[in-house]
Short mmCIF file of C-alpha atoms in Angstrom, two decimals:
data_model
loop_
_atom_site.label_atom_id
_atom_site.label_comp_id
_atom_site.label_asym_id
_atom_site.label_seq_id
_atom_site.Cartn_x
_atom_site.Cartn_y
_atom_site.Cartn_z
CA MET A 28 -11.38 -49.73 -10.69
CA THR A 29 -11.08 -45.28 -11.61
CA VAL A 30 -8.35 -43.88 -11.22
CA PRO A 31 -9.30 -40.74 -8.93
CA LEU A 32 -7.20 -38.48 -11.36
CA LEU A 33 -8.40 -34.96 -9.90
CA SER A 34 -7.69 -36.01 -6.85
CA LEU A 35 -4.02 -37.23 -7.73
CA ILE A 36 -3.66 -33.96 -9.53
CA VAL A 37 -4.85 -32.09 -6.23
CA PHE A 38 -2.61 -34.01 -3.60
CA VAL A 39 0.51 -34.59 -5.70
CA PRO A 40 1.70 -31.34 -4.75
CA VAL A 41 0.74 -32.29 -0.78
CA ALA A 42 2.64 -35.52 -1.35
CA GLY A 43 5.69 -33.52 -2.65
CA ALA A 44 5.80 -31.05 0.18
CA ALA A 45 5.63 -33.90 2.85
CA LEU A 46 8.95 -35.38 1.08
CA LEU A 47 10.25 -32.33 1.39
CA MET A 48 9.93 -32.02 4.82
CA PHE A 49 12.92 -34.51 5.67
CA LEU A 50 15.21 -33.51 3.09
CA ARG A 51 18.16 -31.20 3.84
CA ASN A 52 19.95 -30.68 0.53
CA ASP A 53 19.10 -27.53 -0.93
CA ASP A 54 19.73 -28.89 -4.20
CA ALA A 55 17.73 -31.83 -3.33
CA VAL A 56 14.76 -30.05 -2.19
CA ARG A 57 14.80 -28.20 -5.64
CA TRP A 58 14.65 -30.91 -7.72
CA THR A 59 12.40 -32.98 -5.59
CA ALA A 60 10.29 -30.18 -5.76
CA LEU A 61 10.42 -29.93 -9.25
CA GLY A 62 9.99 -33.45 -10.01
CA PHE A 63 6.78 -33.42 -8.43
CA THR A 64 5.41 -30.32 -10.68
CA VAL A 65 6.52 -31.44 -13.71
CA LEU A 66 4.46 -34.91 -12.65
CA ASP A 67 1.45 -32.92 -11.20
CA PHE A 68 1.20 -31.28 -15.04
CA ALA A 69 1.83 -34.42 -16.96
CA LEU A 70 -1.32 -36.08 -14.93
CA SER A 71 -3.00 -32.05 -15.94
CA ILE A 72 -2.25 -33.38 -19.51
CA VAL A 73 -3.86 -36.63 -18.91
CA MET A 74 -6.68 -34.72 -17.58
CA LEU A 75 -7.63 -32.58 -20.93
CA ALA A 76 -6.62 -35.81 -23.10
CA GLY A 77 -9.35 -37.35 -21.88
CA PHE A 78 -11.31 -34.55 -21.79
CA ASP A 79 -14.96 -34.57 -23.88
CA THR A 80 -15.65 -31.52 -25.30
CA THR A 81 -18.76 -32.43 -26.42
CA THR A 82 -20.81 -32.07 -23.15
CA HIS A 83 -21.55 -29.65 -20.37
CA GLU A 84 -21.61 -32.33 -17.72
CA MET A 85 -19.00 -32.50 -15.32
CA GLN A 86 -16.06 -34.78 -15.82
CA PHE A 87 -13.52 -37.09 -13.61
CA THR A 88 -16.06 -36.66 -11.05
CA GLU A 89 -14.87 -38.17 -7.61
CA ARG A 90 -17.45 -38.65 -4.34
CA ARG A 91 -17.26 -39.45 -0.94
CA PRO A 92 -19.09 -38.85 2.23
CA TRP A 93 -17.04 -36.23 4.53
CA VAL A 94 -19.18 -34.76 7.13
CA PRO A 95 -22.94 -36.98 6.30
CA ALA A 96 -24.71 -35.46 9.14
CA LEU A 97 -23.88 -31.49 7.54
CA GLY A 98 -24.38 -32.94 4.10
CA ILE A 99 -20.95 -32.13 3.70
CA THR A 100 -18.99 -34.30 0.75
CA TYR A 101 -15.47 -34.44 -0.60
CA ALA A 102 -16.98 -34.15 -3.96
CA LEU A 103 -14.66 -32.93 -7.17
CA GLY A 104 -15.20 -32.60 -10.58
CA VAL A 105 -14.41 -30.58 -13.67
CA ASP A 106 -16.29 -28.97 -16.88
CA GLY A 107 -14.83 -26.81 -19.66
CA ILE A 108 -14.66 -23.95 -17.59
CA SER A 109 -12.67 -25.09 -14.80
CA ALA A 110 -10.63 -27.80 -17.28
CA LEU A 111 -8.38 -24.77 -18.73
CA PHE A 112 -7.46 -23.54 -14.94
CA VAL A 113 -6.37 -26.49 -13.52
CA PHE A 114 -3.92 -26.95 -16.69
CA LEU A 115 -2.74 -23.70 -16.34
CA THR A 116 -2.28 -23.97 -12.70
CA ALA A 117 -0.45 -26.88 -13.29
CA LEU A 118 1.51 -24.92 -16.16
CA LEU A 119 2.51 -22.49 -13.84
CA GLY A 120 3.47 -24.92 -10.64
CA TRP A 121 7.19 -26.07 -12.04
CA ILE A 122 7.61 -22.84 -14.22
CA CYS A 123 7.58 -20.86 -10.53
CA VAL A 124 9.85 -23.66 -8.98
CA LEU A 125 12.31 -22.83 -11.79
CA ALA A 126 12.30 -18.97 -11.05
CA SER A 127 12.98 -19.55 -7.67
CA TRP A 128 15.96 -21.77 -8.45
CA VAL A 129 18.48 -19.21 -8.27
CA ALA A 130 16.21 -16.47 -6.72
CA ILE A 131 15.39 -17.90 -3.20
CA ASP A 132 18.61 -18.66 -1.36
CA ARG A 133 17.82 -19.07 2.09
CA LYS A 134 15.11 -20.84 3.72
CA VAL A 135 14.50 -22.85 0.48
CA LYS A 136 12.79 -26.05 1.89
CA GLU A 137 10.16 -23.56 3.51
CA PHE A 138 9.60 -21.97 0.01
CA MET A 139 8.92 -24.76 -2.00
CA ILE A 140 6.96 -26.33 0.44
CA SER A 141 4.72 -23.22 0.64
CA LEU A 142 4.90 -23.54 -2.75
CA LEU A 143 3.53 -26.75 -3.02
CA ALA A 144 0.58 -26.18 -0.84
CA MET A 145 -0.09 -23.08 -2.75
CA GLN A 146 -0.82 -25.20 -5.94
CA ALA A 147 -2.65 -27.93 -4.16
CA LEU A 148 -5.01 -25.35 -2.94
CA MET A 149 -5.34 -23.72 -6.13
CA LEU A 150 -6.35 -26.97 -7.86
CA GLY A 151 -8.62 -27.52 -5.07
CA VAL A 152 -10.71 -24.70 -5.55
CA PHE A 153 -10.98 -25.46 -9.13
CA CYS A 154 -11.98 -28.84 -8.73
CA ALA A 155 -14.23 -28.49 -6.04
CA LEU A 156 -17.83 -29.58 -6.40
CA ASP A 157 -18.73 -28.84 -2.79
CA LEU A 158 -19.12 -25.69 -1.36
CA PHE A 159 -17.79 -26.42 1.70
CA LEU A 160 -14.44 -28.35 0.64
CA PHE A 161 -13.82 -25.01 -1.97
CA TYR A 162 -14.42 -22.16 1.18
CA VAL A 163 -11.72 -24.82 2.49
CA PHE A 164 -9.46 -24.52 -0.41
CA TRP A 165 -10.30 -21.01 -1.09
CA GLU A 166 -10.04 -19.81 2.14
CA ALA A 167 -6.45 -22.13 3.34
CA MET A 168 -4.76 -20.23 0.11
CA LEU A 169 -4.30 -16.95 2.50
CA ILE A 170 -1.28 -18.82 4.67
CA PRO A 171 1.07 -20.12 1.70
CA MET A 172 0.66 -17.08 0.32
CA TYR A 173 0.97 -14.91 3.17
CA LEU A 174 4.42 -16.65 4.03
CA ILE A 175 5.50 -16.81 0.57
CA ILE A 176 5.08 -12.43 0.70
CA GLY A 177 5.82 -12.02 4.08
CA VAL A 178 9.09 -14.58 4.38
CA TRP A 179 10.82 -13.94 1.75
CA GLY A 180 9.46 -10.54 0.08
CA GLY A 181 11.07 -7.23 -0.45
CA ASP A 182 11.96 -5.06 1.94
CA GLY A 183 8.31 -4.01 2.66
CA ARG A 184 6.86 -7.52 2.68
CA VAL A 185 5.37 -7.43 5.88
CA TYR A 186 3.24 -4.52 5.48
CA ALA A 187 2.01 -5.81 2.16
CA ALA A 188 1.51 -9.41 3.51
CA PHE A 189 -0.89 -8.04 6.10
CA LYS A 190 -2.44 -5.88 3.50
CA PHE A 191 -3.21 -9.21 1.48
CA PHE A 192 -4.12 -11.33 4.08
CA LEU A 193 -6.66 -8.56 5.61
CA TYR A 194 -8.07 -7.50 2.23
CA THR A 195 -8.90 -10.95 1.41
CA LEU A 196 -9.89 -12.29 4.39
CA ALA A 197 -12.87 -9.76 4.65
CA GLY A 198 -13.83 -10.56 1.55
CA SER A 199 -13.71 -14.30 2.32
CA LEU A 200 -16.03 -13.94 5.70
CA LEU A 201 -18.80 -12.19 3.67
CA PHE A 202 -17.85 -14.88 1.07
CA LEU A 203 -18.63 -17.37 4.40
CA VAL A 204 -22.24 -15.33 5.21
CA GLY A 205 -22.98 -16.27 1.70
CA VAL A 206 -22.28 -20.12 1.94
CA ILE A 207 -24.40 -20.34 5.17
CA VAL A 208 -27.16 -18.93 3.70
CA LEU A 209 -26.87 -20.58 0.47
CA TYR A 210 -26.86 -24.16 2.41
CA PHE A 211 -29.96 -23.42 4.36
CA GLN A 212 -31.86 -21.63 1.32
CA GLY A 213 -30.85 -24.59 -0.83
CA GLY A 214 -31.95 -27.34 0.91
CA GLU A 215 -29.48 -27.84 3.42
CA THR A 216 -26.57 -29.15 1.03
CA PHE A 217 -23.43 -28.27 -0.10
CA ASP A 218 -23.90 -29.57 -3.28
CA ILE A 219 -22.68 -26.78 -5.78
CA LEU A 220 -24.78 -28.97 -8.60
CA ALA A 221 -27.51 -29.03 -6.21
CA LEU A 222 -27.75 -25.57 -5.46
CA THR A 223 -27.34 -24.20 -9.24
CA ALA A 224 -30.40 -26.07 -9.68
CA GLN A 225 -32.34 -24.09 -6.36
CA ASP A 226 -34.64 -21.28 -7.59
CA LEU A 227 -33.98 -18.34 -4.91
CA PRO A 228 -36.17 -15.52 -4.42
CA PHE A 229 -34.69 -12.40 -5.84
CA GLN A 230 -34.53 -10.68 -3.05
CA VAL A 231 -31.95 -13.20 -1.32
CA GLN A 232 -30.54 -13.38 -4.63
CA SER A 233 -29.17 -9.68 -4.34
CA TRP A 234 -28.16 -9.74 -1.34
CA LEU A 235 -25.88 -13.25 -2.00
CA PHE A 236 -24.95 -11.58 -5.22
CA PHE A 237 -23.21 -8.49 -2.97
CA ALA A 238 -21.71 -10.79 -0.54
CA PHE A 239 -20.27 -12.87 -2.89
CA LEU A 240 -19.23 -9.74 -5.15
CA ILE A 241 -17.16 -8.39 -2.81
CA ALA A 242 -15.37 -11.18 -1.67
CA PHE A 243 -14.56 -12.07 -5.61
CA ALA A 244 -13.84 -8.33 -6.28
CA VAL A 245 -11.13 -8.35 -3.89
CA LYS A 246 -9.79 -11.51 -5.75
CA VAL A 247 -9.91 -10.08 -8.77
CA PRO A 248 -9.28 -7.59 -8.08
CA MET A 249 -11.80 -4.89 -8.92
CA VAL A 250 -11.32 -1.21 -8.71
CA PRO A 251 -11.81 0.13 -5.74
CA VAL A 252 -10.61 -3.03 -3.81
CA HIS A 253 -7.83 -3.09 -5.72
CA THR A 254 -4.99 -1.00 -3.56
CA TRP A 255 -3.75 -4.49 -2.01
CA LEU A 256 -2.24 -6.07 -5.58
CA PRO A 257 0.48 -3.30 -6.18
CA ASP A 258 1.99 -4.02 -2.67
CA ALA A 259 1.88 -7.72 -3.06
CA HIS A 260 3.38 -7.80 -6.42
CA VAL A 261 6.44 -5.55 -5.83
CA GLN A 262 7.13 -7.04 -2.20
CA ALA A 263 6.70 -10.75 -3.42
CA PRO A 264 9.32 -12.91 -5.24
CA THR A 265 9.29 -13.80 -8.29
CA ALA A 266 7.38 -16.99 -7.93
CA GLY A 267 4.47 -15.05 -5.74
CA SER A 268 4.22 -12.72 -8.76
CA ILE A 269 3.82 -15.43 -10.91
CA ILE A 270 1.08 -16.98 -8.56
CA LEU A 271 -0.47 -14.26 -7.98
CA ALA A 272 -1.00 -13.24 -11.62
CA GLY A 273 -1.13 -16.12 -13.19
CA VAL A 274 -3.83 -18.23 -10.81
CA LEU A 275 -5.05 -15.74 -7.49
CA LEU A 276 -6.63 -13.68 -9.41
CA LYS A 277 -8.20 -15.59 -11.98
CA MET A 278 -10.18 -16.92 -8.80
CA GLY A 279 -12.60 -14.14 -8.19
CA ALA A 280 -13.17 -14.25 -12.05
CA TYR A 281 -14.31 -17.93 -11.58
CA GLY A 282 -16.11 -17.38 -8.39
CA PHE A 283 -18.45 -15.72 -10.90
CA LEU A 284 -18.86 -18.20 -13.22
CA ARG A 285 -19.40 -20.90 -10.90
CA PHE A 286 -21.36 -19.25 -8.60
CA SER A 287 -23.03 -15.64 -9.41
CA LEU A 288 -24.35 -16.68 -12.57
CA PRO A 289 -25.67 -20.10 -12.35
CA MET A 290 -26.86 -19.54 -8.46
CA LEU A 291 -28.17 -16.26 -8.90
CA PRO A 292 -29.00 -15.60 -12.47
CA GLU A 293 -32.13 -13.10 -11.70
CA ALA A 294 -29.58 -10.82 -9.76
CA SER A 295 -27.14 -11.43 -12.53
CA VAL A 296 -28.78 -10.17 -14.97
CA TYR A 297 -30.03 -7.22 -12.62
CA TYR A 298 -27.13 -5.74 -11.97
CA SER A 299 -24.59 -7.28 -14.98
CA THR A 300 -24.87 -3.12 -16.07
CA LEU A 301 -23.26 -1.77 -12.66
CA MET A 302 -20.62 -4.95 -13.35
CA LEU A 303 -19.73 -3.53 -16.66
CA ALA A 304 -19.67 -0.45 -15.85
CA LEU A 305 -17.38 -1.44 -12.79
CA SER A 306 -15.09 -3.21 -15.34
CA ALA A 307 -14.78 -0.30 -18.10
CA LEU A 308 -13.86 1.54 -14.85
CA ALA A 309 -11.01 -1.03 -13.98
CA ILE A 310 -9.97 -1.31 -17.39
CA VAL A 311 -9.40 2.49 -18.17
CA TYR A 312 -8.55 3.34 -14.52
CA GLY A 313 -5.70 0.78 -14.25
CA GLY A 314 -4.41 1.51 -18.06
CA PHE A 315 -3.99 5.09 -16.21
CA LEU A 316 -2.57 4.28 -13.36
CA ALA A 317 0.45 1.66 -15.25
CA LEU A 318 1.12 4.72 -17.84
CA ALA A 319 2.15 6.73 -14.85
CA GLN A 320 4.41 3.74 -13.35
CA ASP A 321 8.13 3.95 -13.45
CA ASP A 322 8.71 0.75 -11.71
CA LEU A 323 8.87 -2.36 -14.08
CA LYS A 324 6.95 -4.38 -11.21
CA LYS A 325 4.49 -2.02 -10.73
CA LEU A 326 3.55 -1.48 -14.27
CA VAL A 327 2.70 -5.06 -14.68
CA ALA A 328 0.71 -5.21 -11.63
CA TYR A 329 -1.25 -2.00 -12.28
CA SER A 330 -2.02 -3.77 -15.91
CA SER A 331 -3.24 -6.26 -14.35
CA ILE A 332 -5.94 -4.64 -12.93
CA SER A 333 -6.92 -3.10 -16.58
CA HIS A 334 -6.63 -6.77 -18.41
CA MET A 335 -9.00 -8.22 -15.48
CA GLY A 336 -11.40 -5.76 -16.30
CA PHE A 337 -11.82 -7.29 -19.52
CA VAL A 338 -12.64 -10.60 -18.13
CA THR A 339 -14.95 -9.33 -15.74
CA MET A 340 -16.68 -7.04 -18.71
CA GLY A 341 -16.54 -10.15 -20.86
CA ILE A 342 -18.23 -12.79 -17.81
CA PHE A 343 -21.13 -9.98 -17.56
CA ALA A 344 -21.66 -8.70 -21.00
CA LEU A 345 -23.74 -11.99 -20.77
CA ASN A 346 -23.51 -13.38 -24.42
CA LEU A 347 -21.66 -16.33 -26.00
CA ARG A 348 -18.78 -13.89 -27.42
CA GLY A 349 -18.08 -12.39 -23.98
CA LEU A 350 -18.18 -14.82 -21.78
CA GLU A 351 -16.21 -17.33 -23.94
CA GLY A 352 -13.31 -14.06 -24.40
CA GLY A 353 -13.53 -13.36 -20.74
CA ILE A 354 -12.54 -16.92 -19.91
CA LEU A 355 -10.19 -17.39 -22.99
CA GLN A 356 -8.52 -13.85 -21.28
CA MET A 357 -8.37 -15.60 -17.76
CA PHE A 358 -6.03 -18.24 -19.78
CA ASN A 359 -4.17 -15.58 -21.67
CA HIS A 360 -3.76 -13.37 -18.34
CA GLY A 361 -2.00 -16.20 -16.49
CA VAL A 362 0.13 -17.35 -19.66
CA THR A 363 1.02 -13.69 -20.57
CA THR A 364 1.36 -11.56 -17.54
CA GLY A 365 2.92 -14.62 -15.67
CA ALA A 366 5.75 -13.95 -18.24
CA LEU A 367 6.01 -10.40 -17.81
CA PHE A 368 6.35 -11.17 -13.99
CA LEU A 369 8.77 -13.73 -14.72
CA PHE A 370 11.20 -11.42 -17.17
CA VAL A 371 10.73 -8.85 -14.49
CA GLY A 372 12.28 -11.18 -11.87
CA LEU A 373 15.37 -12.27 -14.26
CA ILE A 374 16.50 -8.46 -15.06
CA TYR A 375 15.79 -7.58 -11.15
CA GLU A 376 17.92 -10.87 -10.03
CA ARG A 377 21.16 -9.27 -12.51
CA THR A 378 20.52 -5.77 -11.65
CA HIS A 379 18.83 -5.48 -8.17
CA THR A 380 16.47 -2.35 -9.76
CA ARG A 381 13.70 -2.61 -11.26
CA SER A 382 13.41 1.30 -12.43
CA ILE A 383 12.89 1.79 -15.84
CA ALA A 384 14.82 4.69 -15.98
CA ASP A 385 18.12 2.31 -14.73
CA TYR A 386 17.99 0.23 -17.92
CA GLY A 387 18.77 0.79 -21.89
CA GLY A 388 19.81 -0.68 -24.72
CA LEU A 389 19.23 -4.60 -23.03
CA MET A 390 18.68 -5.93 -27.20
CA LYS A 391 22.62 -5.25 -27.43
CA VAL A 392 23.48 -7.04 -24.72
CA ALA A 393 21.25 -9.50 -23.99
CA PRO A 394 19.13 -10.03 -27.39
CA VAL A 395 17.46 -13.12 -26.16
CA TYR A 396 15.92 -11.81 -23.30
CA THR A 397 14.36 -9.00 -25.21
CA ALA A 398 13.30 -11.24 -28.31
CA PHE A 399 10.85 -13.42 -26.10
CA LEU A 400 10.04 -9.56 -23.90
CA ALA A 401 9.24 -8.58 -27.08
CA LEU A 402 6.95 -11.70 -27.97
CA PHE A 403 5.02 -10.89 -24.31
CA THR A 404 4.91 -7.14 -24.58
CA LEU A 405 3.07 -7.92 -27.91
CA SER A 406 0.70 -10.30 -26.30
CA SER A 407 -0.47 -8.18 -23.41
CA MET A 408 -0.74 -5.19 -25.96
CA ALA A 409 -3.28 -7.93 -27.66
CA LEU A 410 -1.06 -7.64 -31.63
CA PRO A 411 -2.74 -10.03 -34.06
CA GLY A 412 -1.53 -13.41 -33.83
CA THR A 413 -0.99 -13.28 -30.07
CA ASN A 414 -3.03 -15.21 -27.81
CA SER A 415 -4.92 -12.12 -26.05
CA PHE A 416 -6.10 -11.04 -29.16
CA VAL A 417 -8.39 -13.86 -30.21
CA GLY A 418 -9.70 -13.31 -26.27
CA GLU A 419 -9.70 -9.27 -26.25
CA LEU A 420 -11.75 -9.22 -29.84
CA LEU A 421 -14.52 -11.53 -28.30
CA VAL A 422 -14.70 -9.58 -25.33
CA LEU A 423 -14.64 -6.31 -26.86
CA SER A 424 -17.44 -7.83 -29.49
CA GLY A 425 -19.45 -9.14 -26.54
CA GLY A 426 -18.92 -5.94 -24.91
CA PHE A 427 -20.65 -3.81 -27.59
CA ALA A 428 -23.48 -6.01 -27.72
CA ALA A 429 -24.35 -5.81 -24.24
CA ASN A 430 -23.11 -2.07 -24.05
CA PHE A 431 -21.95 0.81 -26.54
CA ALA A 432 -20.61 2.61 -23.75
CA VAL A 433 -18.44 0.32 -22.18
CA GLY A 434 -17.35 -1.39 -25.20
CA ALA A 435 -15.92 2.22 -26.19
CA ALA A 436 -14.31 2.69 -22.86
CA ALA A 437 -12.81 -0.76 -23.12
CA VAL A 438 -11.34 0.48 -26.68
CA LEU A 439 -9.62 3.29 -24.76
CA GLY A 440 -7.96 0.91 -22.27
CA ALA A 441 -6.83 -0.81 -25.26
CA LEU A 442 -5.01 1.97 -26.88
CA LEU A 443 -3.40 2.93 -22.72
CA GLY A 444 -2.13 -0.57 -23.14
CA ALA A 445 -0.33 0.11 -26.49
CA ALA A 446 0.81 3.45 -24.85
CA TYR A 447 2.45 2.19 -21.33
CA LEU A 448 3.98 -1.49 -22.58
CA LEU A 449 5.29 0.17 -25.97
CA GLY A 450 6.91 3.10 -23.96
CA MET A 451 8.19 0.52 -21.45
CA TYR A 452 9.42 -1.77 -24.15
CA ARG A 453 11.20 1.25 -26.08
CA LYS A 454 13.31 2.58 -22.71
CA VAL A 455 14.15 -1.33 -21.51
CA ALA A 456 15.04 -2.62 -24.85
CA LEU A 457 15.96 -0.18 -27.42
CA GLY A 458 16.87 3.13 -25.79
CA PRO A 459 20.37 4.33 -24.69
CA VAL A 460 22.34 3.01 -21.78
CA SER A 461 21.23 4.67 -18.70
CA ALA A 462 24.04 7.05 -17.04
CA ARG A 463 23.06 5.61 -14.10
CA ALA A 464 23.87 1.69 -15.18
CA GLN A 465 26.17 0.11 -13.09
CA PHE A 466 26.07 -3.44 -13.84
CA LYS A 467 26.51 -6.24 -16.38
CA ILE A 468 24.05 -8.01 -17.73
CA ARG A 469 24.08 -11.34 -19.27
CA ASP A 470 21.43 -13.18 -21.30
CA VAL A 471 18.76 -15.51 -20.23
CA ASN A 472 20.30 -19.32 -19.33
CA GLY A 473 18.94 -22.83 -20.33
CA ARG A 474 16.99 -22.90 -17.00
CA GLU A 475 15.49 -19.54 -17.92
CA ILE A 476 14.36 -20.57 -21.19
CA THR A 477 13.24 -23.55 -20.38
CA ALA A 478 10.95 -21.38 -17.90
CA ILE A 479 9.93 -19.23 -20.56
CA LEU A 480 9.70 -21.16 -23.90
CA PRO A 481 6.49 -22.88 -22.90
CA LEU A 482 4.62 -19.82 -22.55
CA ALA A 483 5.59 -18.67 -25.50
CA ILE A 484 4.36 -21.64 -27.21
CA PHE A 485 1.07 -20.82 -26.01
CA VAL A 486 1.04 -17.62 -26.37
CA LEU A 487 1.95 -18.31 -30.60
CA TRP A 488 -0.55 -21.27 -30.36
CA VAL A 489 -3.67 -19.93 -28.65
CA GLY A 490 -3.19 -16.67 -31.31
CA LEU A 491 -2.69 -18.58 -34.08
CA TYR A 492 -5.11 -21.37 -33.55
CA PRO A 493 -7.54 -21.15 -30.49
CA LYS A 494 -9.61 -23.77 -31.72
CA PRO A 495 -8.65 -26.42 -28.91
CA PHE A 496 -8.96 -23.64 -26.60
CA LEU A 497 -12.38 -23.08 -26.99
CA ASP A 498 -14.06 -26.16 -27.94
CA VAL A 499 -13.10 -27.27 -24.42
CA MET A 500 -15.31 -24.48 -23.20
CA ASP A 501 -18.00 -24.21 -25.62
CA ALA A 502 -20.71 -26.61 -24.32
CA SER A 503 -20.11 -25.81 -20.98
CA VAL A 504 -20.45 -21.89 -21.53
CA LYS A 505 -23.84 -22.60 -23.43
CA HIS A 506 -25.06 -24.23 -20.93
CA LEU A 507 -24.06 -21.41 -18.49
CA LEU A 508 -25.70 -18.97 -20.61
CA THR A 509 -29.03 -21.30 -20.83
CA GLN A 510 -28.89 -21.51 -17.15
CA VAL A 511 -28.99 -17.86 -16.90
CA HIS A 512 -31.28 -16.32 -19.49
CA ASP A 513 -33.83 -19.15 -18.99
CA ARG A 514 -34.57 -18.86 -15.44
CA GLU A 515 -33.99 -15.08 -15.39
CA SER A 516 -37.21 -15.01 -18.16
CA GLY A 517 -38.77 -17.02 -15.33
CA GLN A 518 -38.75 -20.48 -17.55
#
């Protein structure tokens, strides 16, 4: 009997959340949540270890009838694109638990249940091979994320939670309409692979492309539907920000990869110039917004808009280098920006301020903290030897090949990134101690280093030896490009 590995990966966090309901001691809750997320991470390693990089076919597939009358099935599977994000989600899960160990000191059980439920739903999105099942996971994610921001966030948490909920719900409703249209246009099936094989009329593809675009653009988020992100990040607890940056933003880009490109190839090619222009706008606009920030968390939040612009630029360059660079940059962004939000959370726990002007001279009092912060800052800048350099180089190469002006705008965005990141690090770590500083800062402890180290390892691993990560996605990306260009040219 085959072990249903993907079902285990998706539902182990659910089992953990169910067990937490019966626990009363906060320490027991924390350790139990950590145990289940570490187990989930171990299962994701097993999945990657058994992954066949030579084929584009879906692997570890599971199919069970769910609602046969409507053609709905419980279907899971991963290819070279989704496997990396299953692993990333599982990696960040236990890091979020460690990041919340001290920061969350009220309603600990409820928080950990929400965190585990969120992880299960995110994993479900990356594994689902049935469109209805995908939509259930996609939509249900709103609930635990809304609670994480709205209950455990900062002073403006209720406003931020409502704004996040309304923006994403509006996009999801258009996505639902698109799902229904696809169901009837694609032979009354929700099977994602079967729908990918359909040849829809261009007019239908165009309509669906924009319906999906709005839904996915809100999640990415792309300019001009990005305004929910800074509010959500600033108000969310540290774990919420790590999830938002590390995984949730990737789901919009993943939607383009799983639905827009393979199901709507003609529309994707036709509107690729528009998408490249929007990506360039996000890269430059997000960079300027980050440059103007004095709040550490807002700076990292706006940098996410710019960095995700590189991702969508790589995707809609519609060439091998751009697409592989975009997917790798999705993974890199989850690692690096997730780490930066972790560092903002760690320093906020000690000082209860996020104002850059309140800091200075951290190198003297917290050398380990500032050394790791330097690594992740350089990674976010895409310095050679770090993970982001490989992804950004591929994206820029693919972007210039697709559209020179867009590539040039991306270079400007990269320069802006260096300006705001180096400026932030200079003020926080190297500058003189602020006259306003009324706090004493201790360096990171063992628990915090345990959360930091794996992220640092991936920064250097991908930066110095990206081949294993590119090998995982290579066959799937080549197949996706073949689907897009062959069908777009009428073959």
